[in-house]
Structure formats: C-alpha cells, structure tokens
Amino acid sequence: MATGQRDVQSATLVLLTAVVGGGLAVLASLLAFNLLIGDQATEAARHARIASHLYWTQPIIYIMAGLIAAAEDSRWGPLRAPVIGLFLASVCWTLLRRQELLPAEVNILAYLLPAGALFGLLGALIAPLIKERVSTAVTAIVLLGLGAFVLAYLNLGAISGEVQREVIERAQGMTTAMRTVGVPDAKVALLDTDTGRVLYVSQTGRSGHFHISHVPIGDYHLRVWDPDHRPTVVTQPVEVDRAITGGKRWETVSLRTVTRDSGALFR
C-alpha cells in the first residue's frame, strides 16, 4: 500500500516537473526573443521573426517535457506527454497574444497545438530507450537552447551613421560661408528590400548621429525623412554585417542643401 502511494506521489511529482519546467522554458524562449529583437523593431519586424523563432524553440521544449513525463512511467508517459505538450502550446499562444506577437497572416495556433502533441509524444517514446540517461538528455536540450540563443545573438548586426546637410549662408546674393551640419530629430528606418516594409526605426540625436541594433545580417534599404522639408525622403541600399565583426561601422546620409540669408554683407 505504502509502495503504491509512493509511486503515485513520484508520478505526480514527475508530471508537475514536466509541466512547470516546460512552462518556464516557454516563458524563457519568449524572453529570449525579446532580447534578440530589440526595442527598435517595428511590429512588422517582430511578426516576421517570431514565426521562425517558434519553429526551432518550441519543438525542443515539448520533447524535453515528454522526456520528463515518461522518465519513470513508460506505460502512461506516452499518453500524458501529448496532453502536456498541448498545455504548453496553449501557454505559448496565450503569452504571444498578451505580447501582441501573433502575426495576422500566419496561424500560429495551427502549428503549436500539433507540434505540442507530436513532439511531446516523441519525447515520451524516446525516454524508455535512454532510461537513466533522461536527465542527461534534458540537460543537453537546455544547453542546446542556450547555445542556439548565443549563436542567434552573435548573428545580429548593427548600423550607425550620421544624417547631414550642406548649409550655404548668403548675404545680399553672395555666398559668405558653406558648412556641413548634422541634422537632429530625423526619422531613420531600415526597410525590407523586397517588400518595402519598415522593419526598424530610430531617430537622430542632436549631432545627427543614429544607431540601429539587433538587426539580422543582410541587405536593407536605409531611409531618412527630412525633418525640415517634409515629405522629402532619402533612400539608399545598405548592408548589415555581424556586430561581432564590426558590423557596418558608419553610414552617411546627405539631405538636400539649405540656403540661409545671413543679412547684410556690410554693416
């Protein structure tokens, strides 16, 4: 009787560990996404990147939960693991909805629910094959997730630069000075080269400098809106390289020349 009670308690503890551990892993995966995306990304960029992030993070979480669920119960584990996977998928979908990360054109729930059930079952079927090495496999999965995050982070780039313009000062029709000045408060954005969607947005500071970080390496269009001559814009192609190798160190954008009247030539 006591042995049976201990077995029930042990099975309950294992299931609780699978649910809580899986839930924490889902939460950690979404927190990692926020670290990868940065705060300069637009809604379009967040929606474009969340799907690919889910495709590689969630399956390994569901497999891990399935391994834990069937670690000490090879008979009922394969039946319980898909239910746990469905629960974790629902938790993930709920968190995505609360963070407004659900892209309209992709039915994430249609992927998450089958993935939760199938990969949870896969983990439960693997558990009896590796037996006492389940804990090692779970540790390896955690390390794999951390390694994938580090790799993804190292593959991000950044772009910096300056928005400037030529200022010509004239007095009584004669040019008295020419100087190059930085343009403050200019909106700067990175656009997708294929769709033209604005993916990352920044603004120049007092000196006209800007910096956009947490950008996947690749080719983009850099667009600057002239704050003094709306709706004038300047668009030019740019390439973002890995930040760890220096990235794109500096990009100069020149806006239209401005002529200013400095008053009388002689006083």
PDB file of C-alpha atoms in Angstrom:
ATOM      1  CA  MET A   1       0.000   0.000   0.000  1.00  0.00           C
ATOM      2  CA  ALA A   2       2.784   2.366   1.011  1.00  0.00           C
ATOM      3  CA  THR A   3       4.736   1.440  -2.116  1.00  0.00           C
ATOM      4  CA  GLY A   4       1.759   2.208  -4.338  1.00  0.00           C
ATOM      5  CA  GLN A   5       1.249   5.558  -2.619  1.00  0.00           C
ATOM      6  CA  ARG A   6       4.907   6.443  -3.118  1.00  0.00           C
ATOM      7  CA  ASP A   7       4.618   5.504  -6.801  1.00  0.00           C
ATOM      8  CA  VAL A   8       1.603   7.800  -7.191  1.00  0.00           C
ATOM      9  CA  GLN A   9       3.434  10.635  -5.455  1.00  0.00           C
ATOM     10  CA  SER A  10       6.518  10.065  -7.593  1.00  0.00           C
ATOM     11  CA  ALA A  11       4.463  10.064 -10.814  1.00  0.00           C
ATOM     12  CA  THR A  12       2.661  13.241  -9.726  1.00  0.00           C
ATOM     13  CA  LEU A  13       5.974  14.933  -8.966  1.00  0.00           C
ATOM     14  CA  VAL A  14       7.338  13.930 -12.376  1.00  0.00           C
ATOM     15  CA  LEU A  15       4.274  15.288 -14.176  1.00  0.00           C
ATOM     16  CA  LEU A  16       4.432  18.503 -12.152  1.00  0.00           C
ATOM     17  CA  THR A  17       8.105  18.858 -13.046  1.00  0.00           C
ATOM     18  CA  ALA A  18       7.306  18.372 -16.737  1.00  0.00           C
ATOM     19  CA  VAL A  19       4.521  20.978 -16.664  1.00  0.00           C
ATOM     20  CA  VAL A  20       6.351  23.591 -14.583  1.00  0.00           C
ATOM     21  CA  GLY A  21       9.704  23.046 -16.293  1.00  0.00           C
ATOM     22  CA  GLY A  22       8.100  23.195 -19.731  1.00  0.00           C
ATOM     23  CA  GLY A  23       6.150  26.330 -18.814  1.00  0.00           C
ATOM     24  CA  LEU A  24       9.292  28.068 -17.592  1.00  0.00           C
ATOM     25  CA  ALA A  25      11.084  27.026 -20.779  1.00  0.00           C
ATOM     26  CA  VAL A  26       8.282  28.517 -22.919  1.00  0.00           C
ATOM     27  CA  LEU A  27       8.491  31.772 -20.946  1.00  0.00           C
ATOM     28  CA  ALA A  28      12.295  31.816 -21.254  1.00  0.00           C
ATOM     29  CA  SER A  29      12.076  31.286 -25.026  1.00  0.00           C
ATOM     30  CA  LEU A  30       9.822  34.349 -25.425  1.00  0.00           C
ATOM     31  CA  LEU A  31      12.048  36.430 -23.159  1.00  0.00           C
ATOM     32  CA  ALA A  32      14.995  35.379 -25.312  1.00  0.00           C
ATOM     33  CA  PHE A  33      13.078  36.520 -28.387  1.00  0.00           C
ATOM     34  CA  ASN A  34      12.592  39.968 -26.864  1.00  0.00           C
ATOM     35  CA  LEU A  35      16.336  40.151 -26.209  1.00  0.00           C
ATOM     36  CA  LEU A  36      17.049  39.217 -29.831  1.00  0.00           C
ATOM     37  CA  ILE A  37      14.546  41.612 -31.394  1.00  0.00           C
ATOM     38  CA  GLY A  38      15.444  44.808 -29.519  1.00  0.00           C
ATOM     39  CA  ASP A  39      13.217  47.825 -28.914  1.00  0.00           C
ATOM     40  CA  GLN A  40      13.779  49.485 -32.306  1.00  0.00           C
ATOM     41  CA  ALA A  41      11.950  46.780 -34.242  1.00  0.00           C
ATOM     42  CA  THR A  42       8.556  47.620 -35.674  1.00  0.00           C
ATOM     43  CA  GLU A  43       5.511  45.379 -35.391  1.00  0.00           C
ATOM     44  CA  ALA A  44       6.207  44.117 -38.912  1.00  0.00           C
ATOM     45  CA  ALA A  45       9.721  43.009 -37.907  1.00  0.00           C
ATOM     46  CA  ARG A  46       8.512  41.329 -34.716  1.00  0.00           C
ATOM     47  CA  HIS A  47       5.824  39.415 -36.585  1.00  0.00           C
ATOM     48  CA  ALA A  48       8.246  38.433 -39.361  1.00  0.00           C
ATOM     49  CA  ARG A  49      10.754  36.963 -36.899  1.00  0.00           C
ATOM     50  CA  ILE A  50       8.518  35.363 -34.271  1.00  0.00           C
ATOM     51  CA  ALA A  51       7.389  32.521 -36.542  1.00  0.00           C
ATOM     52  CA  SER A  52      10.923  31.318 -37.303  1.00  0.00           C
ATOM     53  CA  HIS A  53      11.806  31.664 -33.600  1.00  0.00           C
ATOM     54  CA  LEU A  54       8.902  29.419 -32.619  1.00  0.00           C
ATOM     55  CA  TYR A  55       9.727  26.812 -35.265  1.00  0.00           C
ATOM     56  CA  TRP A  56      13.031  25.918 -33.603  1.00  0.00           C
ATOM     57  CA  THR A  57      12.428  26.709 -29.912  1.00  0.00           C
ATOM     58  CA  GLN A  58       9.071  25.074 -29.204  1.00  0.00           C
ATOM     59  CA  PRO A  59       9.745  21.539 -30.524  1.00  0.00           C
ATOM     60  CA  ILE A  60      12.775  21.083 -28.264  1.00  0.00           C
ATOM     61  CA  ILE A  61      10.727  22.309 -25.286  1.00  0.00           C
ATOM     62  CA  TYR A  62       7.942  19.811 -25.998  1.00  0.00           C
ATOM     63  CA  ILE A  63      10.449  16.980 -26.455  1.00  0.00           C
ATOM     64  CA  MET A  64      12.042  17.887 -23.120  1.00  0.00           C
ATOM     65  CA  ALA A  65       8.644  17.853 -21.387  1.00  0.00           C
ATOM     66  CA  GLY A  66       7.854  14.478 -22.967  1.00  0.00           C
ATOM     67  CA  LEU A  67      11.145  13.042 -21.759  1.00  0.00           C
ATOM     68  CA  ILE A  68      10.462  14.168 -18.202  1.00  0.00           C
ATOM     69  CA  ALA A  69       6.848  12.924 -18.269  1.00  0.00           C
ATOM     70  CA  ALA A  70       7.879   9.403 -19.290  1.00  0.00           C
ATOM     71  CA  ALA A  71      11.143   9.234 -17.369  1.00  0.00           C
ATOM     72  CA  GLU A  72       9.718   6.970 -14.655  1.00  0.00           C
ATOM     73  CA  ASP A  73       6.467   5.893 -16.267  1.00  0.00           C
ATOM     74  CA  SER A  74       6.987   4.305 -19.669  1.00  0.00           C
ATOM     75  CA  ARG A  75       3.440   2.905 -19.626  1.00  0.00           C
ATOM     76  CA  TRP A  76       1.406   6.081 -19.107  1.00  0.00           C
ATOM     77  CA  GLY A  77       4.032   8.599 -20.160  1.00  0.00           C
ATOM     78  CA  PRO A  78       3.217   8.407 -23.901  1.00  0.00           C
ATOM     79  CA  LEU A  79      -0.432   9.115 -23.065  1.00  0.00           C
ATOM     80  CA  ARG A  80       0.252  12.029 -20.745  1.00  0.00           C
ATOM     81  CA  ALA A  81       3.049  13.692 -22.732  1.00  0.00           C
ATOM     82  CA  PRO A  82       0.847  14.851 -25.660  1.00  0.00           C
ATOM     83  CA  VAL A  83      -1.582  16.424 -23.174  1.00  0.00           C
ATOM     84  CA  ILE A  84       1.310  18.248 -21.517  1.00  0.00           C
ATOM     85  CA  GLY A  85       2.532  19.332 -24.944  1.00  0.00           C
ATOM     86  CA  LEU A  86      -0.927  20.698 -25.791  1.00  0.00           C
ATOM     87  CA  PHE A  87      -0.996  22.582 -22.494  1.00  0.00           C
ATOM     88  CA  LEU A  88       2.438  24.115 -23.112  1.00  0.00           C
ATOM     89  CA  ALA A  89       1.431  25.082 -26.653  1.00  0.00           C
ATOM     90  CA  SER A  90      -1.645  26.816 -25.244  1.00  0.00           C
ATOM     91  CA  VAL A  91       0.524  28.655 -22.717  1.00  0.00           C
ATOM     92  CA  CYS A  92       2.827  29.782 -25.515  1.00  0.00           C
ATOM     93  CA  TRP A  93      -0.094  31.007 -27.623  1.00  0.00           C
ATOM     94  CA  THR A  94      -1.561  32.893 -24.652  1.00  0.00           C
ATOM     95  CA  LEU A  95       1.755  34.633 -23.949  1.00  0.00           C
ATOM     96  CA  LEU A  96       2.130  35.522 -27.627  1.00  0.00           C
ATOM     97  CA  ARG A  97      -1.340  37.028 -27.626  1.00  0.00           C
ATOM     98  CA  ARG A  98      -0.662  39.070 -24.490  1.00  0.00           C
ATOM     99  CA  GLN A  99       2.543  40.439 -26.017  1.00  0.00           C
ATOM    100  CA  GLU A 100       0.777  41.143 -29.335  1.00  0.00           C
ATOM    101  CA  LEU A 101       3.197  38.886 -31.196  1.00  0.00           C
ATOM    102  CA  LEU A 102       0.644  36.961 -33.245  1.00  0.00           C
ATOM    103  CA  PRO A 103       1.136  37.689 -36.971  1.00  0.00           C
ATOM    104  CA  ALA A 104      -2.160  38.075 -38.798  1.00  0.00           C
ATOM    105  CA  GLU A 105      -1.067  36.152 -41.883  1.00  0.00           C
ATOM    106  CA  VAL A 106       0.190  33.060 -40.025  1.00  0.00           C
ATOM    107  CA  ASN A 107      -1.997  30.752 -37.928  1.00  0.00           C
ATOM    108  CA  ILE A 108       0.480  30.049 -35.155  1.00  0.00           C
ATOM    109  CA  LEU A 109      -2.046  28.052 -33.123  1.00  0.00           C
ATOM    110  CA  ALA A 110      -2.469  25.593 -36.015  1.00  0.00           C
ATOM    111  CA  TYR A 111       1.266  24.889 -35.719  1.00  0.00           C
ATOM    112  CA  LEU A 112       1.666  24.996 -31.947  1.00  0.00           C
ATOM    113  CA  LEU A 113      -1.048  22.509 -30.987  1.00  0.00           C
ATOM    114  CA  PRO A 114       0.022  19.659 -33.337  1.00  0.00           C
ATOM    115  CA  ALA A 115       3.672  20.379 -32.518  1.00  0.00           C
ATOM    116  CA  GLY A 116       2.944  20.195 -28.786  1.00  0.00           C
ATOM    117  CA  ALA A 117       1.196  16.837 -29.088  1.00  0.00           C
ATOM    118  CA  LEU A 118       3.578  15.221 -31.576  1.00  0.00           C
ATOM    119  CA  PHE A 119       6.896  16.378 -30.113  1.00  0.00           C
ATOM    120  CA  GLY A 120       5.664  15.671 -26.582  1.00  0.00           C
ATOM    121  CA  LEU A 121       4.826  12.117 -27.698  1.00  0.00           C
ATOM    122  CA  LEU A 122       8.234  11.836 -29.398  1.00  0.00           C
ATOM    123  CA  GLY A 123       9.985  12.732 -26.151  1.00  0.00           C
ATOM    124  CA  ALA A 124       7.894  10.174 -24.248  1.00  0.00           C
ATOM    125  CA  LEU A 125       8.772   7.444 -26.755  1.00  0.00           C
ATOM    126  CA  ILE A 126      12.477   8.257 -26.556  1.00  0.00           C
ATOM    127  CA  ALA A 127      12.556   8.201 -22.731  1.00  0.00           C
ATOM    128  CA  PRO A 128      12.309   4.382 -22.315  1.00  0.00           C
ATOM    129  CA  LEU A 129      15.073   3.912 -24.875  1.00  0.00           C
ATOM    130  CA  ILE A 130      17.610   6.002 -22.984  1.00  0.00           C
ATOM    131  CA  LYS A 131      16.282   5.120 -19.480  1.00  0.00           C
ATOM    132  CA  GLU A 132      18.638   6.503 -16.799  1.00  0.00           C
ATOM    133  CA  ARG A 133      20.143   8.976 -19.292  1.00  0.00           C
ATOM    134  CA  VAL A 134      16.928  11.042 -19.440  1.00  0.00           C
ATOM    135  CA  SER A 135      18.336  13.668 -17.067  1.00  0.00           C
ATOM    136  CA  THR A 136      21.443  13.909 -19.255  1.00  0.00           C
ATOM    137  CA  ALA A 137      19.273  14.350 -22.334  1.00  0.00           C
ATOM    138  CA  VAL A 138      17.241  17.094 -20.631  1.00  0.00           C
ATOM    139  CA  THR A 139      20.447  18.877 -19.628  1.00  0.00           C
ATOM    140  CA  ALA A 140      21.730  18.569 -23.186  1.00  0.00           C
ATOM    141  CA  ILE A 141      18.486  20.096 -24.518  1.00  0.00           C
ATOM    142  CA  VAL A 142      18.815  23.050 -22.131  1.00  0.00           C
ATOM    143  CA  LEU A 143      22.424  23.579 -23.204  1.00  0.00           C
ATOM    144  CA  LEU A 144      21.364  23.267 -26.851  1.00  0.00           C
ATOM    145  CA  GLY A 145      18.774  26.014 -26.346  1.00  0.00           C
ATOM    146  CA  LEU A 146      21.320  28.276 -24.661  1.00  0.00           C
ATOM    147  CA  GLY A 147      23.836  27.609 -27.429  1.00  0.00           C
ATOM    148  CA  ALA A 148      21.257  28.384 -30.114  1.00  0.00           C
ATOM    149  CA  PHE A 149      20.412  31.662 -28.372  1.00  0.00           C
ATOM    150  CA  VAL A 150      24.078  32.672 -28.217  1.00  0.00           C
ATOM    151  CA  LEU A 151      24.540  31.761 -31.883  1.00  0.00           C
ATOM    152  CA  ALA A 152      21.456  33.762 -32.878  1.00  0.00           C
ATOM    153  CA  TYR A 153      22.675  36.726 -30.840  1.00  0.00           C
ATOM    154  CA  LEU A 154      26.107  36.619 -32.445  1.00  0.00           C
ATOM    155  CA  ASN A 155      24.467  36.661 -35.875  1.00  0.00           C
ATOM    156  CA  LEU A 156      22.835  40.010 -35.218  1.00  0.00           C
ATOM    157  CA  GLY A 157      24.310  43.189 -36.612  1.00  0.00           C
ATOM    158  CA  ALA A 158      24.055  46.935 -36.161  1.00  0.00           C
ATOM    159  CA  ILE A 159      24.273  50.025 -38.283  1.00  0.00           C
ATOM    160  CA  SER A 160      25.365  53.506 -37.275  1.00  0.00           C
ATOM    161  CA  GLY A 161      25.790  56.723 -39.141  1.00  0.00           C
ATOM    162  CA  GLU A 162      25.091  60.393 -39.497  1.00  0.00           C
ATOM    163  CA  VAL A 163      22.420  62.420 -41.246  1.00  0.00           C
ATOM    164  CA  GLN A 164      23.860  65.689 -42.505  1.00  0.00           C
ATOM    165  CA  ARG A 165      23.247  68.526 -44.917  1.00  0.00           C
ATOM    166  CA  GLU A 166      25.159  71.358 -46.537  1.00  0.00           C
ATOM    167  CA  VAL A 167      24.194  74.808 -45.309  1.00  0.00           C
ATOM    168  CA  ILE A 168      25.016  77.777 -47.552  1.00  0.00           C
ATOM    169  CA  GLU A 169      24.907  81.201 -45.961  1.00  0.00           C
ATOM    170  CA  ARG A 170      24.380  84.199 -48.226  1.00  0.00           C
ATOM    171  CA  ALA A 171      24.318  87.914 -47.771  1.00  0.00           C
ATOM    172  CA  GLN A 172      22.908  90.154 -50.485  1.00  0.00           C
ATOM    173  CA  GLY A 173      23.122  87.336 -53.031  1.00  0.00           C
ATOM    174  CA  MET A 174      26.751  86.475 -52.235  1.00  0.00           C
ATOM    175  CA  THR A 175      27.878  83.230 -50.571  1.00  0.00           C
ATOM    176  CA  THR A 176      29.610  84.026 -47.314  1.00  0.00           C
ATOM    177  CA  ALA A 177      30.011  80.514 -45.854  1.00  0.00           C
ATOM    178  CA  MET A 178      29.417  76.835 -46.550  1.00  0.00           C
ATOM    179  CA  ARG A 179      29.333  74.244 -43.820  1.00  0.00           C
ATOM    180  CA  THR A 180      28.195  70.693 -43.205  1.00  0.00           C
ATOM    181  CA  VAL A 181      25.961  70.205 -40.173  1.00  0.00           C
ATOM    182  CA  GLY A 182      24.295  67.211 -38.549  1.00  0.00           C
ATOM    183  CA  VAL A 183      20.509  67.033 -38.777  1.00  0.00           C
ATOM    184  CA  PRO A 184      18.792  66.350 -35.437  1.00  0.00           C
ATOM    185  CA  ASP A 185      15.379  64.724 -34.965  1.00  0.00           C
ATOM    186  CA  ALA A 186      15.395  62.998 -38.368  1.00  0.00           C
ATOM    187  CA  LYS A 187      13.476  59.720 -38.580  1.00  0.00           C
ATOM    188  CA  VAL A 188      15.705  56.851 -39.747  1.00  0.00           C
ATOM    189  CA  ALA A 189      14.432  53.426 -40.776  1.00  0.00           C
ATOM    190  CA  LEU A 190      15.608  50.123 -42.216  1.00  0.00           C
ATOM    191  CA  LEU A 191      13.310  48.691 -44.881  1.00  0.00           C
ATOM    192  CA  ASP A 192      12.921  45.196 -46.290  1.00  0.00           C
ATOM    193  CA  THR A 193      14.418  45.240 -49.779  1.00  0.00           C
ATOM    194  CA  ASP A 194      11.697  43.013 -51.251  1.00  0.00           C
ATOM    195  CA  THR A 195       8.502  44.271 -49.636  1.00  0.00           C
ATOM    196  CA  GLY A 196       9.494  47.812 -48.664  1.00  0.00           C
ATOM    197  CA  ARG A 197       8.126  47.290 -45.147  1.00  0.00           C
ATOM    198  CA  VAL A 198       9.670  49.386 -42.376  1.00  0.00           C
ATOM    199  CA  LEU A 199      11.424  46.953 -40.011  1.00  0.00           C
ATOM    200  CA  TYR A 200      13.498  49.117 -37.664  1.00  0.00           C
ATOM    201  CA  VAL A 201      13.069  52.751 -36.671  1.00  0.00           C
ATOM    202  CA  SER A 202      15.367  55.214 -34.946  1.00  0.00           C
ATOM    203  CA  GLN A 203      15.904  58.954 -34.711  1.00  0.00           C
ATOM    204  CA  THR A 204      18.969  61.139 -34.935  1.00  0.00           C
ATOM    205  CA  GLY A 205      20.293  62.908 -31.870  1.00  0.00           C
ATOM    206  CA  ARG A 206      21.464  66.481 -31.524  1.00  0.00           C
ATOM    207  CA  SER A 207      24.590  65.835 -33.588  1.00  0.00           C
ATOM    208  CA  GLY A 208      22.680  63.994 -36.331  1.00  0.00           C
ATOM    209  CA  HIS A 209      24.011  60.561 -35.363  1.00  0.00           C
ATOM    210  CA  PHE A 210      21.872  57.398 -35.299  1.00  0.00           C
ATOM    211  CA  HIS A 211      22.321  53.785 -34.292  1.00  0.00           C
ATOM    212  CA  ILE A 212      20.120  50.753 -35.016  1.00  0.00           C
ATOM    213  CA  SER A 213      20.955  47.459 -33.303  1.00  0.00           C
ATOM    214  CA  HIS A 214      19.695  43.853 -33.052  1.00  0.00           C
ATOM    215  CA  VAL A 215      19.328  43.617 -36.823  1.00  0.00           C
ATOM    216  CA  PRO A 216      19.707  40.266 -38.650  1.00  0.00           C
ATOM    217  CA  ILE A 217      22.619  40.385 -41.063  1.00  0.00           C
ATOM    218  CA  GLY A 218      21.678  41.066 -44.659  1.00  0.00           C
ATOM    219  CA  ASP A 219      20.791  43.761 -47.174  1.00  0.00           C
ATOM    220  CA  TYR A 220      18.343  46.548 -46.431  1.00  0.00           C
ATOM    221  CA  HIS A 221      17.281  49.962 -47.604  1.00  0.00           C
ATOM    222  CA  LEU A 222      18.110  52.844 -45.280  1.00  0.00           C
ATOM    223  CA  ARG A 223      15.513  55.624 -45.437  1.00  0.00           C
ATOM    224  CA  VAL A 224      15.690  59.059 -43.844  1.00  0.00           C
ATOM    225  CA  TRP A 225      12.838  61.552 -43.623  1.00  0.00           C
ATOM    226  CA  ASP A 226      13.956  65.195 -43.864  1.00  0.00           C
ATOM    227  CA  PRO A 227      12.505  66.903 -40.744  1.00  0.00           C
ATOM    228  CA  ASP A 228      12.761  70.370 -42.299  1.00  0.00           C
ATOM    229  CA  HIS A 229      11.362  69.605 -45.758  1.00  0.00           C
ATOM    230  CA  ARG A 230       8.536  67.100 -45.377  1.00  0.00           C
ATOM    231  CA  PRO A 231       7.721  64.787 -47.102  1.00  0.00           C
ATOM    232  CA  THR A 232      11.235  64.651 -48.623  1.00  0.00           C
ATOM    233  CA  VAL A 233      12.964  61.280 -48.072  1.00  0.00           C
ATOM    234  CA  VAL A 234      16.335  59.833 -48.995  1.00  0.00           C
ATOM    235  CA  THR A 235      16.690  56.078 -49.557  1.00  0.00           C
ATOM    236  CA  GLN A 236      19.920  54.163 -50.140  1.00  0.00           C
ATOM    237  CA  PRO A 237      20.962  50.488 -50.002  1.00  0.00           C
ATOM    238  CA  VAL A 238      22.979  49.288 -47.012  1.00  0.00           C
ATOM    239  CA  GLU A 239      24.459  46.019 -45.831  1.00  0.00           C
ATOM    240  CA  VAL A 240      24.382  44.932 -42.197  1.00  0.00           C
ATOM    241  CA  ASP A 241      27.158  42.598 -41.109  1.00  0.00           C
ATOM    242  CA  ARG A 242      27.678  40.775 -37.826  1.00  0.00           C
ATOM    243  CA  ALA A 243      28.157  43.128 -34.903  1.00  0.00           C
ATOM    244  CA  ILE A 244      30.866  40.849 -33.505  1.00  0.00           C
ATOM    245  CA  THR A 245      32.970  41.519 -36.625  1.00  0.00           C
ATOM    246  CA  GLY A 246      32.342  45.247 -36.520  1.00  0.00           C
ATOM    247  CA  GLY A 247      29.105  45.420 -38.453  1.00  0.00           C
ATOM    248  CA  LYS A 248      28.521  48.363 -40.746  1.00  0.00           C
ATOM    249  CA  ARG A 249      30.518  50.958 -38.874  1.00  0.00           C
ATOM    250  CA  TRP A 250      29.265  54.179 -40.447  1.00  0.00           C
ATOM    251  CA  GLU A 251      26.706  55.253 -42.994  1.00  0.00           C
ATOM    252  CA  THR A 252      26.418  58.888 -44.087  1.00  0.00           C
ATOM    253  CA  VAL A 253      23.127  60.216 -45.451  1.00  0.00           C
ATOM    254  CA  SER A 254      23.111  63.639 -47.088  1.00  0.00           C
ATOM    255  CA  LEU A 255      19.872  65.595 -47.213  1.00  0.00           C
ATOM    256  CA  ARG A 256      19.092  68.487 -49.532  1.00  0.00           C
ATOM    257  CA  THR A 257      21.224  71.616 -49.296  1.00  0.00           C
ATOM    258  CA  VAL A 258      19.746  74.564 -47.417  1.00  0.00           C
ATOM    259  CA  THR A 259      20.436  78.218 -48.201  1.00  0.00           C
ATOM    260  CA  ARG A 260      20.112  80.745 -45.418  1.00  0.00           C
ATOM    261  CA  ASP A 261      20.158  84.514 -45.539  1.00  0.00           C
ATOM    262  CA  SER A 262      22.678  85.895 -43.055  1.00  0.00           C
ATOM    263  CA  GLY A 263      21.638  89.505 -43.546  1.00  0.00           C
ATOM    264  CA  ALA A 264      23.570  92.451 -44.965  1.00  0.00           C
ATOM    265  CA  LEU A 265      27.035  91.867 -46.319  1.00  0.00           C
ATOM    266  CA  PHE A 266      28.409  95.053 -44.774  1.00  0.00           C
ATOM    267  CA  ARG A 267      27.070  96.885 -41.790  1.00  0.00           C
TER     268      ARG A 267
END
